[in-house]
Coordinates of C-alpha atoms in Angstrom, one line a residue:
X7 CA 41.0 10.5 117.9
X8 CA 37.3 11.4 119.2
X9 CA 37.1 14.7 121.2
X10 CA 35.9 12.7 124.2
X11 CA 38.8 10.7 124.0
X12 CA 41.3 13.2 123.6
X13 CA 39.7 15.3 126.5
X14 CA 39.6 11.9 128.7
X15 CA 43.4 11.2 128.0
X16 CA 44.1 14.5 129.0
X17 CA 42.2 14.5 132.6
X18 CA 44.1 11.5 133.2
X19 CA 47.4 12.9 132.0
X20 CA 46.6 15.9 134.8
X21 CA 45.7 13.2 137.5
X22 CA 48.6 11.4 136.9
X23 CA 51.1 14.1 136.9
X24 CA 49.4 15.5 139.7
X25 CA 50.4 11.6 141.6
X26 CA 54.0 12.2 139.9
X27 CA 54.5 15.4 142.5
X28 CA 53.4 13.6 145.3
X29 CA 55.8 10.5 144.3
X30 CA 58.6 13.5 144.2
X31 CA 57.8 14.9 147.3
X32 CA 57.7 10.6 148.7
X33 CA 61.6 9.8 146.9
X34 CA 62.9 13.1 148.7
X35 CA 61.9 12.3 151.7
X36 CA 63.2 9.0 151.3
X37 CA 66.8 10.3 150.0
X38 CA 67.8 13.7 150.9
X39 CA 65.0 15.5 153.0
X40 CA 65.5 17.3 156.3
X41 CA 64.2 15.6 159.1
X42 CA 62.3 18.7 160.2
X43 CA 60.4 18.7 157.2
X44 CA 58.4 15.6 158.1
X45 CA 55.5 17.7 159.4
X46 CA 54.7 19.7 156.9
X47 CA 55.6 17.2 153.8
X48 CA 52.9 14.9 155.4
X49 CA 50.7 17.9 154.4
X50 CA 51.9 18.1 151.5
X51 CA 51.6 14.9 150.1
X52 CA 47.8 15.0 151.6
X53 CA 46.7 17.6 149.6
X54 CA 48.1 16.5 146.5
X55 CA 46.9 13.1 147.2
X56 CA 43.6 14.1 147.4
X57 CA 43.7 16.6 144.4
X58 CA 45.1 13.5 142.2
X59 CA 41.8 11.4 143.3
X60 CA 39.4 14.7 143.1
X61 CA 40.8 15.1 139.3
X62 CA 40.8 11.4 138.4
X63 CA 37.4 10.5 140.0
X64 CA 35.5 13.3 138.8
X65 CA 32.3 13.1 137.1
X66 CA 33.2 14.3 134.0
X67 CA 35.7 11.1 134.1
X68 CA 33.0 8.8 134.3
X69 CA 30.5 10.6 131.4
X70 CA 34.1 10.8 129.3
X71 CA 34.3 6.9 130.1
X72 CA 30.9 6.6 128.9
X73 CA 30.8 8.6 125.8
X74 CA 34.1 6.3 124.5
X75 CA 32.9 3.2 125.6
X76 CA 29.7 3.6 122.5
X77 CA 32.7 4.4 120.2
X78 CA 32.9 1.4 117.6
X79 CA 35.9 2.5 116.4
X80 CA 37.8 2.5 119.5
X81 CA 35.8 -0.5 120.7
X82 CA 37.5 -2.4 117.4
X83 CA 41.1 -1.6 118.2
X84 CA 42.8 -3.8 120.4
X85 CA 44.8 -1.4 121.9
X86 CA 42.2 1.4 122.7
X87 CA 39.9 -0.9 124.1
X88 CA 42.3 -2.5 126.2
X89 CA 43.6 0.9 127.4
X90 CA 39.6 1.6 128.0
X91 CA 38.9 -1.3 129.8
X92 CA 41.5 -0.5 132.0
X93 CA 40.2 3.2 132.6
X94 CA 36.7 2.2 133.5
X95 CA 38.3 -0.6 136.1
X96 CA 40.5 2.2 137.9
X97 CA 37.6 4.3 137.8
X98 CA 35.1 2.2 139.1
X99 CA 37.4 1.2 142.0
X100 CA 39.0 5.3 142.9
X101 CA 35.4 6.5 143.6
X102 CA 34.5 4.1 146.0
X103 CA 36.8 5.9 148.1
X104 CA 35.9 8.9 149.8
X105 CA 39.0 11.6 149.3
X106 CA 39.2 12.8 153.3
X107 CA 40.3 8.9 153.0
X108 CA 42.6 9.3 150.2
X109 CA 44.3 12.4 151.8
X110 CA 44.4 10.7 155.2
X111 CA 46.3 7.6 153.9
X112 CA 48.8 10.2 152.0
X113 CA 49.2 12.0 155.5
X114 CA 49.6 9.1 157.5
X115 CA 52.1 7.1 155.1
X116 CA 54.6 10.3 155.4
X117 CA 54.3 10.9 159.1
X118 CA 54.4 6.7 160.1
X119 CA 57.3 6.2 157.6
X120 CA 59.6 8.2 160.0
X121 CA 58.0 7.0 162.9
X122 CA 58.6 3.7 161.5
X123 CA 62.7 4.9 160.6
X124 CA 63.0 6.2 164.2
X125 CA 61.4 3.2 166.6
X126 CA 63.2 0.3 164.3
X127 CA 66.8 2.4 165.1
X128 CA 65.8 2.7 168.5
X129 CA 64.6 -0.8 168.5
X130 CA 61.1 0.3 170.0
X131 CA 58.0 -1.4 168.8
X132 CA 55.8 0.5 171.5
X133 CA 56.7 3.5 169.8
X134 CA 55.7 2.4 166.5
X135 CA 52.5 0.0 167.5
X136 CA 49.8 3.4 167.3
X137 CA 51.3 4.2 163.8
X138 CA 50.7 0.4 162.9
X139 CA 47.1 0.0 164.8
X140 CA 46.2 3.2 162.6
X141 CA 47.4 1.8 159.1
X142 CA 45.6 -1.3 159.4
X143 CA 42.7 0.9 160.5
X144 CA 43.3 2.7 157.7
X145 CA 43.5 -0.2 155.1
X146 CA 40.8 -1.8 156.3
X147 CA 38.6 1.0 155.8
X148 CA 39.9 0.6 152.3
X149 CA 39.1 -2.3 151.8
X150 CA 35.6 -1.8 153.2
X151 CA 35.4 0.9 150.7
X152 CA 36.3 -1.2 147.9
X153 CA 34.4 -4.5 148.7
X154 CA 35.2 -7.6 149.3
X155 CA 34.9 -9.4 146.0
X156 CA 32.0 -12.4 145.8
X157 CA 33.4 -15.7 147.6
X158 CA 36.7 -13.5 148.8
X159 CA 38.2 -11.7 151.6
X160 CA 39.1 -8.4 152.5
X161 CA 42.5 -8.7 151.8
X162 CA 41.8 -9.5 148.2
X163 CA 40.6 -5.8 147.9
X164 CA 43.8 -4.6 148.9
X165 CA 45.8 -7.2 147.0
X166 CA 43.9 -6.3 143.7
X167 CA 45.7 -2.4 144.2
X168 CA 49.2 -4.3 143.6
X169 CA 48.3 -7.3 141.3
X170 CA 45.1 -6.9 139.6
X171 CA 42.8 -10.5 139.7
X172 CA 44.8 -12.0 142.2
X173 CA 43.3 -13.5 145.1
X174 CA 44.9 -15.0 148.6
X175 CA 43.1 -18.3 148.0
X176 CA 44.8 -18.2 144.5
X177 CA 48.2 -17.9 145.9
X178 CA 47.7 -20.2 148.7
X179 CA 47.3 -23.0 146.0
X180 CA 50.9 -21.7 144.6
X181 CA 52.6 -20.7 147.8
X182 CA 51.7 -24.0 149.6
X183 CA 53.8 -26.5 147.3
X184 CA 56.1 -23.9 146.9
X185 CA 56.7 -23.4 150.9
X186 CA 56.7 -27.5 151.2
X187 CA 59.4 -27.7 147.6
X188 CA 61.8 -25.0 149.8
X189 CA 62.3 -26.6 153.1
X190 CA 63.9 -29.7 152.1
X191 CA 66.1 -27.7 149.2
X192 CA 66.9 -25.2 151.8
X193 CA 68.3 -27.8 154.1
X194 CA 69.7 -29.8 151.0
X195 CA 71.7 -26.7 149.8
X196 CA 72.4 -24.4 152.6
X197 CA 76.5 -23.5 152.7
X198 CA 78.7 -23.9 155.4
X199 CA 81.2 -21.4 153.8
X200 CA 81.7 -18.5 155.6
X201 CA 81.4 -15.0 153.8
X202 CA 83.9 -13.6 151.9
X203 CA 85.7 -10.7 153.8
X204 CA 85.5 -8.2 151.5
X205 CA 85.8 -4.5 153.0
X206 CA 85.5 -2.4 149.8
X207 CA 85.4 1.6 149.9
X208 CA 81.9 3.0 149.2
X209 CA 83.1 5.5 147.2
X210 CA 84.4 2.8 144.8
X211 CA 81.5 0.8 145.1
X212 CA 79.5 4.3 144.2
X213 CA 80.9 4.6 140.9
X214 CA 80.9 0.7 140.4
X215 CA 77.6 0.9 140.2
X216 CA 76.6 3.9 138.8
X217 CA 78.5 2.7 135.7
X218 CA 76.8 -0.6 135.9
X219 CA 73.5 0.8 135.5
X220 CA 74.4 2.5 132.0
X221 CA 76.3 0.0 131.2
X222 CA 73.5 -2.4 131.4
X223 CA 71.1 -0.3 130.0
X224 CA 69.5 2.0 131.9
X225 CA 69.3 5.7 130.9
X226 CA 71.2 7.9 133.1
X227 CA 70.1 11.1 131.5
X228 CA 66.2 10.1 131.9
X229 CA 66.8 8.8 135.6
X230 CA 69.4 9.1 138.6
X231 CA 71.1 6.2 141.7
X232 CA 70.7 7.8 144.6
X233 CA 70.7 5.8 148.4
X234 CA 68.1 5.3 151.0
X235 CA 67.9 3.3 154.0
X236 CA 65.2 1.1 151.8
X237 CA 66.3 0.8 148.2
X238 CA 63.5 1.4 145.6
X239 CA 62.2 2.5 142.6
X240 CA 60.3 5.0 141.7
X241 CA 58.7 6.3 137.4
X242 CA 58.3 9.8 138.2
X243 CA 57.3 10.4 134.8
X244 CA 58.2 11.0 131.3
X245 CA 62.2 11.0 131.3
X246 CA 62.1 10.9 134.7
X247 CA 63.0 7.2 136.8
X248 CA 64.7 7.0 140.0
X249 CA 66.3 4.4 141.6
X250 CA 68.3 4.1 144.8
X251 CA 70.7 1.5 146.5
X252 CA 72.5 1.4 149.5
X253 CA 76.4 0.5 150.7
X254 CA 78.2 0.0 153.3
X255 CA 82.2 -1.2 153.2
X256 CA 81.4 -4.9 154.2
X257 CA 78.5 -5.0 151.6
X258 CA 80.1 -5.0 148.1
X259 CA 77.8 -7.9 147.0
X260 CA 74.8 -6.8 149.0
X261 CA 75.1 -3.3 147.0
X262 CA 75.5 -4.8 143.5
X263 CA 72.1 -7.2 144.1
X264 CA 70.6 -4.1 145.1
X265 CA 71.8 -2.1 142.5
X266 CA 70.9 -5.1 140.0
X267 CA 67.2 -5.5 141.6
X268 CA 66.2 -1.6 141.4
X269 CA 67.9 -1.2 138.2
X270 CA 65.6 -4.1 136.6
X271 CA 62.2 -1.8 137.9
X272 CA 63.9 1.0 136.4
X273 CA 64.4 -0.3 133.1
X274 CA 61.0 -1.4 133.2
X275 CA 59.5 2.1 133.9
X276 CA 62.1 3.4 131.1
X277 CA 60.6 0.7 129.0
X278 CA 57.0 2.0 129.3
X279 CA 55.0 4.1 126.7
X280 CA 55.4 6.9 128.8
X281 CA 55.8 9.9 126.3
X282 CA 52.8 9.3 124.3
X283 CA 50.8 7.7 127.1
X284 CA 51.2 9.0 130.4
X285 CA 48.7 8.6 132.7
X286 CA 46.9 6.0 130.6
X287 CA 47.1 2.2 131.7
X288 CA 48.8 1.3 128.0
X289 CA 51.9 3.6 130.1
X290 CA 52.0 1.9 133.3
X291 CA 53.1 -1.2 134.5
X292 CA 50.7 -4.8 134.2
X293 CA 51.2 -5.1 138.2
X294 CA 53.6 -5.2 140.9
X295 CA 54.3 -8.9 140.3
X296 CA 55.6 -8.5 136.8
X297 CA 57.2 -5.4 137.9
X298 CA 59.1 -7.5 140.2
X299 CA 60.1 -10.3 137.8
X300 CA 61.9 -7.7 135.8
X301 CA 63.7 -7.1 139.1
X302 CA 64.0 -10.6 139.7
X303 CA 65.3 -11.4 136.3
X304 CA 68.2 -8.7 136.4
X305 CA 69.3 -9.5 140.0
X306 CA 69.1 -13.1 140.0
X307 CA 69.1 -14.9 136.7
X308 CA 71.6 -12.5 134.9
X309 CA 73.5 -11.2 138.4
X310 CA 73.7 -14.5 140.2
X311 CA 74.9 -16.4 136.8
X312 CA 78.9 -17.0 136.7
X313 CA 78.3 -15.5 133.1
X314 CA 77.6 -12.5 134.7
X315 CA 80.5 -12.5 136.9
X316 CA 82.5 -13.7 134.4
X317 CA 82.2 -10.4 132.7
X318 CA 81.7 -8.0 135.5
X319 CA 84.2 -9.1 138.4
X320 CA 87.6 -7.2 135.7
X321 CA 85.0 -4.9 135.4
X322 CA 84.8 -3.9 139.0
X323 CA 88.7 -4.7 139.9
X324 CA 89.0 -1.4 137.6
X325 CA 86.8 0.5 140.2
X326 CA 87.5 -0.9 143.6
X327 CA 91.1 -1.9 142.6
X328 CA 93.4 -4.0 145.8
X329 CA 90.1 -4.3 147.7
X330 CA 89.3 -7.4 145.0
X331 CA 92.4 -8.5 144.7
X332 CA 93.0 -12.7 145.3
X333 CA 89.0 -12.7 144.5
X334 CA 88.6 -15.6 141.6
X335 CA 85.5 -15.8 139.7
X336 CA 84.4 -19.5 141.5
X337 CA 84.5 -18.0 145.1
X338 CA 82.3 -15.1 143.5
X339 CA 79.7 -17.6 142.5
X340 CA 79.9 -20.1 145.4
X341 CA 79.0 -16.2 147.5
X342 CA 76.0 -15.0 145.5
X343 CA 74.2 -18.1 145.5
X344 CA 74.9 -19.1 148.8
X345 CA 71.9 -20.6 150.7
X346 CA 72.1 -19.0 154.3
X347 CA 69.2 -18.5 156.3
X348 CA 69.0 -14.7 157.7
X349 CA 66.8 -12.4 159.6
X350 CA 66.8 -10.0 157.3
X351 CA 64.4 -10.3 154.3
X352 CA 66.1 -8.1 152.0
X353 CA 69.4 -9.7 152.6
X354 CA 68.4 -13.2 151.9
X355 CA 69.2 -15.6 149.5
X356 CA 66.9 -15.9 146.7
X357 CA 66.5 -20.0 147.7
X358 CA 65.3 -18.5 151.5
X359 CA 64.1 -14.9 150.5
X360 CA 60.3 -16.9 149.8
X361 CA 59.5 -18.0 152.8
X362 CA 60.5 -14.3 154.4
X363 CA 57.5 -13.5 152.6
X364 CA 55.1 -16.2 153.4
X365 CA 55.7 -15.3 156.6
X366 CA 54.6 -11.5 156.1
X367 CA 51.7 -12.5 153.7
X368 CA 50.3 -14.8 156.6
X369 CA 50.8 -12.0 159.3
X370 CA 49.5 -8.9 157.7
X371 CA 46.1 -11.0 156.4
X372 CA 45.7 -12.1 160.4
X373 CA 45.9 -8.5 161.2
X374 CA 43.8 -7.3 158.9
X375 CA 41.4 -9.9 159.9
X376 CA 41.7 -8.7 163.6
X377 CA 42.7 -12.4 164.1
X378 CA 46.2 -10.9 165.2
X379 CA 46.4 -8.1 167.4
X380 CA 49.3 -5.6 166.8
X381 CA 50.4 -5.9 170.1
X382 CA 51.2 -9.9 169.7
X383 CA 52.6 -9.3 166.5
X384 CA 56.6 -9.1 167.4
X385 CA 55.8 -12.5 169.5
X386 CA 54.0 -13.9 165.9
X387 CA 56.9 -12.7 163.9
X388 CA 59.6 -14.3 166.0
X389 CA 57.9 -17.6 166.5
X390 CA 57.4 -18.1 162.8
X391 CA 61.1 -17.2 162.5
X392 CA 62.3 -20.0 164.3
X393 CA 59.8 -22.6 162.6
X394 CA 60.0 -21.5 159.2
X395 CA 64.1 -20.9 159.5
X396 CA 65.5 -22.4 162.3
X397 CA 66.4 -18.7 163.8
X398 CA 66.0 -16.7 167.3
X399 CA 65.2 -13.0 166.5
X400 CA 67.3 -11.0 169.4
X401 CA 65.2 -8.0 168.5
X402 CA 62.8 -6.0 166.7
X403 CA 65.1 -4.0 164.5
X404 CA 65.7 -7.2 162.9
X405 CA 62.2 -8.5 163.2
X406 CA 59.1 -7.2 162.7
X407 CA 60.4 -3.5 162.2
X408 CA 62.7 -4.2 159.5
X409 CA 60.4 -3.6 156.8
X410 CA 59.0 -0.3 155.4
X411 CA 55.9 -1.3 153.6
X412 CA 53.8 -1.3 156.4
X413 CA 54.6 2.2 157.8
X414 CA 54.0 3.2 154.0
X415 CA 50.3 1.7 154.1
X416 CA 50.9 -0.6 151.6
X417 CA 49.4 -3.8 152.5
X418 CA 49.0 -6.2 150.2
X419 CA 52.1 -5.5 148.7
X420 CA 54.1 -8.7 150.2
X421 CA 53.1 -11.6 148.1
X422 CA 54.3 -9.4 144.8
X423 CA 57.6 -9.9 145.7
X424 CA 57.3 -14.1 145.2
X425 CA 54.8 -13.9 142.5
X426 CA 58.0 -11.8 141.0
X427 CA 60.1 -14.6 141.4
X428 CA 57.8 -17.0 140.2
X429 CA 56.9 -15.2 136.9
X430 CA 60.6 -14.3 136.6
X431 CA 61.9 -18.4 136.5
X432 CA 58.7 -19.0 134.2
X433 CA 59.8 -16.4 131.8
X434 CA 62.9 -16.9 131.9
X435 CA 62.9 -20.5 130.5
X436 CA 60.8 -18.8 127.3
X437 CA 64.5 -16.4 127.3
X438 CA 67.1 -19.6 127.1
X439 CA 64.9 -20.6 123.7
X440 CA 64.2 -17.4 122.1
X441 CA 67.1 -15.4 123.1
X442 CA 69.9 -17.1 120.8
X443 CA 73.3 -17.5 123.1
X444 CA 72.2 -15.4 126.2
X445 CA 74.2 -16.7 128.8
X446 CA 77.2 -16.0 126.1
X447 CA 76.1 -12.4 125.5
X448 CA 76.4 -11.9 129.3
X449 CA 79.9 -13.4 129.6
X450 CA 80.9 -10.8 126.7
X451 CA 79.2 -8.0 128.4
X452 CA 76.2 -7.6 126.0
X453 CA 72.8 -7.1 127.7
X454 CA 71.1 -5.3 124.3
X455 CA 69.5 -8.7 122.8
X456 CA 68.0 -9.3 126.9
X457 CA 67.0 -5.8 126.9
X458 CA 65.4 -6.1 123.5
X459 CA 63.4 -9.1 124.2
X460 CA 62.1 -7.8 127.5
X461 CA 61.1 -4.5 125.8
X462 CA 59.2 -6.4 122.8
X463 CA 57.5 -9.1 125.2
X464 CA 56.6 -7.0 128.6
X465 CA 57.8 -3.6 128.8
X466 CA 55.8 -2.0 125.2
X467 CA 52.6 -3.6 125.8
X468 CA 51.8 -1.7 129.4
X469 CA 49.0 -3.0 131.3
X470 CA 47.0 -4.1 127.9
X471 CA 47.4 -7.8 129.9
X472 CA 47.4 -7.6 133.4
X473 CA 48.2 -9.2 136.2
X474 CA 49.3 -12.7 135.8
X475 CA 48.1 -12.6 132.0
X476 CA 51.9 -11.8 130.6
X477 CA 53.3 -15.0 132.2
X478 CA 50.6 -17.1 131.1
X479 CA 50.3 -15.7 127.7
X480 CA 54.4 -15.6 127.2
X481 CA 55.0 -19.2 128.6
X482 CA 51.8 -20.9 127.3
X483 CA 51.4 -22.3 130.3
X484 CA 49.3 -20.9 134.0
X485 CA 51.0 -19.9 136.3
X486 CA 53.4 -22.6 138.0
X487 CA 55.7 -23.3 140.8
X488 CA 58.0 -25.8 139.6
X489 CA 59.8 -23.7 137.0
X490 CA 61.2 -21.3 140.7
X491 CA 62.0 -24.5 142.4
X492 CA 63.7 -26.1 139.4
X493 CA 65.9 -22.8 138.7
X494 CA 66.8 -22.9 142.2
X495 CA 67.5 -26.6 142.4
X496 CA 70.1 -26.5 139.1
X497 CA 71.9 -23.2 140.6
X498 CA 75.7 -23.8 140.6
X499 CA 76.9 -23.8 144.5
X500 CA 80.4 -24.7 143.6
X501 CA 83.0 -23.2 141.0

């Protein structure tokens, strides 16, 4: 390895490790932080915030850059030059922004996030409409910073933070079929079953699934489960991912999908280069859409197959004991893939879950736009509730203040969470023909050969193809709708 290399690697290794505090100092507010603290851990994720940019966006960054960028033999290897490309991109994007802006997003994410926790329990939107003016300030300040790119929008600067080369116009030719494919399913397949009645102790369903995480893979002596109010992941760093879920005694299902969806981001981040690589693009993740398909994959093609359930529901009688008892395995499948429309976006079925998130992707580009004041949002939010779904919103709570991302500053974020799905269907017909007897292997409890694949195909390579390039290049085929709707279409609603 060149000295300029080797000295680059290692002011990106300090950046990034310097970003790895910060993400600390984030997951412990989110789990087990003392309210009080919110004042001063604002400050502190500030400052490190903006000593993470200083280091990474530093001049001697950019002449390192340089220097590596006239080095044939680099230039020749696949790998480097990838990982090289990649540097110069997140360079050239981190210093167009100033770091007082860097250090007043940090600050502001911390403080709104509890601003945000206390108006949506009080159901008070007043309370929480400055924090929300300010982040959209804030964002699009960003986004002025960044550029909007030629024949684009705004948005598409803040968009390309989460999935790198996406555009809204590109995903308003995917969502649009996708939205008009949904609405007659929906209708087509929506139960009339009730839910199943299940009141299951939480400290059962604690140990349920923390054993289902290592059982399925996921190292428990390189990461930890821990609860929030918002389940989420989080790669620390080397040896270091965290995941949390939440519980409550009437949500046994509700838990395990959580558990099921955090767990695939976790194995994901476990799956990563890390070690060797850290803070080098070849060691993080190809976007937050692929990052979600790995999500999407664990919780809904393996956790909502009756293969799955076939294997886990003795598994979890030996943890929660009488409070599963009279449970058979065709009422367990008729429940997780029932299609019932809810206010609740992270509650929803994966057949409705979509056009939660068409809703938001629509919303937060209006108010970015200044098309949609934040003061006519919770009117905006209910009205497309009861168009898109059929549904009154009674409240805020479980309207527009039932999602964190906002509060965090992460706009932008939303349309990941369907692209997820999308890539995850997609790749998930390429697993049926190249992983020999999976849906076997999960009856019997085996989730290595999954695993494996996964690993080999997505998690090694890093962000050498980003974006949307990992689908493609694994299915031979762009980017497509169908393949979600088909999935969805086929699922098994009866026993």
């Amino acid at each position: 390895m060149s000295a300029p290399y080797a000295e680059l690697q290692q002011r990106l290794r300090d950046a990034e490790t310097l970003r790895s505090l910060a993400a600390l100092a984030m997951w412990d507010q989110e789990t087990m932080m003392p309210r009080k603290a919110v004042a001063f851990r604002a400050e502190e994720v500030a400052l490190v915030s903006r000593l993470a940019h200083e280091r990474a966006t530093d001049p001697r960054v950019g002449e390192l850059i340089a220097e590596c960028e006239t080095d044939a033999t680099l230039c020749e290897d696949p790998l480097e030059s990838a990982n090289l490309r990649e540097i110069r991109r997140a360079y050239d994007r981190a210093i167009k922004l100033p770091p007082e802006l860097v250090a007043e997003l940090g600050q502001t994410g911390s403080l709104a996030m509890e601003a945000w926790k206390d108006a949506r329990a009080r159901d008070d939107f007043r309370a929480f409409r400055p924090w929300l003016e300010k982040q959209f300030a804030l964002a699009r300040r960003k986004a002025e910073c960044y550029g909007a790119p030629e024949g684009g929008e705004l948005y598409d600067a803040l968009l390309d933070d989460f999935e790198p080369g996406m555009t809204a116009a590109q995903l308003e030719r995917v969502f649009e079929p996708l939205r008009e494919a949904l609405v007659p399913l929906i209708e087509d397949a929506r139960s009339t079953d009730p839910s199943l009645g299940l009141a299951v102790p939480v400290a059962a369903q604690r140990e349920f699934n923390h054993w289902l995480c290592g059982r399925l893979g996921f190292d428990l002596e390189a990461g930890r489960l821990d609860e929030s109010t918002h389940p989420f992941t989080t790669g620390l760093a080397p040896g270091d991912t965290r995941l949390t879920t939440r519980y409550r005694d009437d949500g046994f299902f509700d838990a395990v999908g959580s558990t099921l969806h955090e767990l695939g981001h976790a194995l994901y981040e476990q799956g990563l280069p890390k070690s060797e690589r850290h803070g080098q693009p070849l060691a993080q993740t190809a976007g937050l859409g692929m990052h979600e398909s790995q999500s999407r994959t664990w919780e809904n093609q393996v956790g909502r197959s009756r293969p799955f359930w076939s294997w886990a529901l003795p598994e979890a009688r030996r943890f929660c004991g009488a409070s599963l008892d009279g449970l058979d395995l065709g009422a367990v499948v008729r429940e997780v893939n029932a299609v019932r429309a809810g206010l609740i976006r992270v509650e929803a079925d994966e057949t409705t879950y979509n056009l939660h998130v068409m809703i938001r992707f629509d919303l937060e580009r209006a108010l970015l736009r200044g098309d949609l004041p934040v003061d006519d949002l919770p009117a905006a939010w209910n009205r497309r509730i009861r168009d898109d779904l059929g549904l009154e919103v009674p409240d805020d709570r479980r309207g527009c203040l039932q999602d964190v991302h906002w509060s965090m500053g992460s706009i932008g974020y939303f349309p990941t969470y369907t692209l997820g799905n999308l890539y995850a269907a997609q790749l998930w017909e390429v697993v049926l023909r190249e992983v020999a007897d999976v849906e076997r292997q999960l009856a019997r409890g085996e989730f290595g050969a999954l695993l494996d694949w996964l690993r080999e195909r997505i998690h090694r390579h890093g962000r050498r193809f980003p974006g949307v390039e990992p689908c493609e290049r694994i299915s031979g085929r762009p980017l497509d709708w169908r393949p979600l709707v088909e999935y969805l279409a086929s699922k098994p609603r009866g026993a």
